[in-house]
Amino acid sequence: MLINFTVGNYRSFKEKKTLSMEATAIKELKESVIVKDGYKLLPSAVIYGANSSGKSNFLKAIDKFKEIVITSSKLNSTDKLDITPFLLNENTAKEPSYFEVELLIDSTVYTYGFMADNERVHEEWLYEKKGKKEICLFVRTEEGIGVTDDYPEGKGLEERVRDNGLFLAVVDSFNGKIAKEIISKFSDIIPISGIDHEHWFRFTNNMCKELDYQEEILDFLTSMNVGFDNFEIPADEEVAKRVKAYTIHHLHNDKGDITGEKRFSMIEHESSGTNKLFDLAALVIAVLAIGQVLVIDELDSKLHPLLTQHIISMFNDPEKNPNGAQLIFATHDTNLLNVKTFRRDQIWFTEKDPTEATDLYSLVEFKEPDGTKIRNDRSFEKDYIKGRYGAIPYIKD
């Protein structure tokens, strides 16, 4: 499970900023907190902020981190890492970007990170924590790589890493057990766009055909009252012709009696919101079943607020989320800003300072002018719209 993710000097993030999925000591919605191996972790987190405030950049940082880790072993020595630092400062524009993740894997906490620019990896590190004791497994600096005696799987591989490659990926390629466990967990982090989601319908189709998940997917869709009673997956040749699926509707006579069925093309006849729900249905179900981390930019796009809230509630409900899946998303939907949907430590904001650098902060950290923290009986939505927490657009008259 994800405990923390930190990024610095990447796109609009100049300083290091951390989004924490570790639950604080507040009392609201205790039932939604995931208790595992002595840790109390959050099943979801939402990020609010004005347009161009850095919400998407933070989610892109997670995506870039995963991409670099997963593809490192496949790169050639001349390949670029495609990393963009904070360019609005003379110094940071020349410095490497910072990425670090803290993961809980089988009662062990691993802290892994690296600093890299477009050309090469400058630093890299891995720490392991069992109970209260944290030990260093390896550290990479400009001078070289130091592997401790607690990390024998990395011994003898120090010279096999390229300048633009990760040492963790090298150890994984030589079947290092710890490296393999960590990298496999990075594969469980799934960043997607809530706007550009159309290609995910193939995953839904395959889940229906190959794993017989049609009933579960239908339950997911009908629970949100999408208007049809069933659906059919098209043949492969129809998919090639841009047929996503067929929805089955009841035919009625003038008395309202059901007299038959009518089949519609989902792309041609159903709403864009219904199409989005179908595209993402299998993904949401799979993430909840396996216990993965789903990262979505613009989750609310094309969806009614109640439908967005329903998806969030599936992650926040221990019965529907028994394996500790986590949802991190950005939105402008202020209807979700209420104490019945989120704890204060699940609500995050992004705001740019006068130098156009993004700040990231949680509502639970926010303090009133008198130094007191925000109470849980306040109207979060009303206060946010009024600018109480910042992170809103200021429109010139």
PDB file of C-alpha atoms in Angstrom, residues 9 86 89-95:
ATOM      1  CA  ASN A   9      11.727  20.268  -8.770  1.00  0.00           C
ATOM      2  CA  PHE A  86      10.833  23.669 -12.440  1.00  0.00           C
ATOM      3  CA  ASN A  89      14.008  29.520 -11.521  1.00  0.00           C
ATOM      4  CA  GLU A  90      17.534  29.894 -12.860  1.00  0.00           C
ATOM      5  CA  ASN A  91      18.954  27.306 -10.461  1.00  0.00           C
ATOM      6  CA  THR A  92      16.279  24.613 -10.433  1.00  0.00           C
ATOM      7  CA  ALA A  93      16.124  24.599 -14.236  1.00  0.00           C
ATOM      8  CA  LYS A  94      19.632  23.091 -14.175  1.00  0.00           C
ATOM      9  CA  GLU A  95      19.080  20.701 -11.272  1.00  0.00           C
TER      10      GLU A  95
END
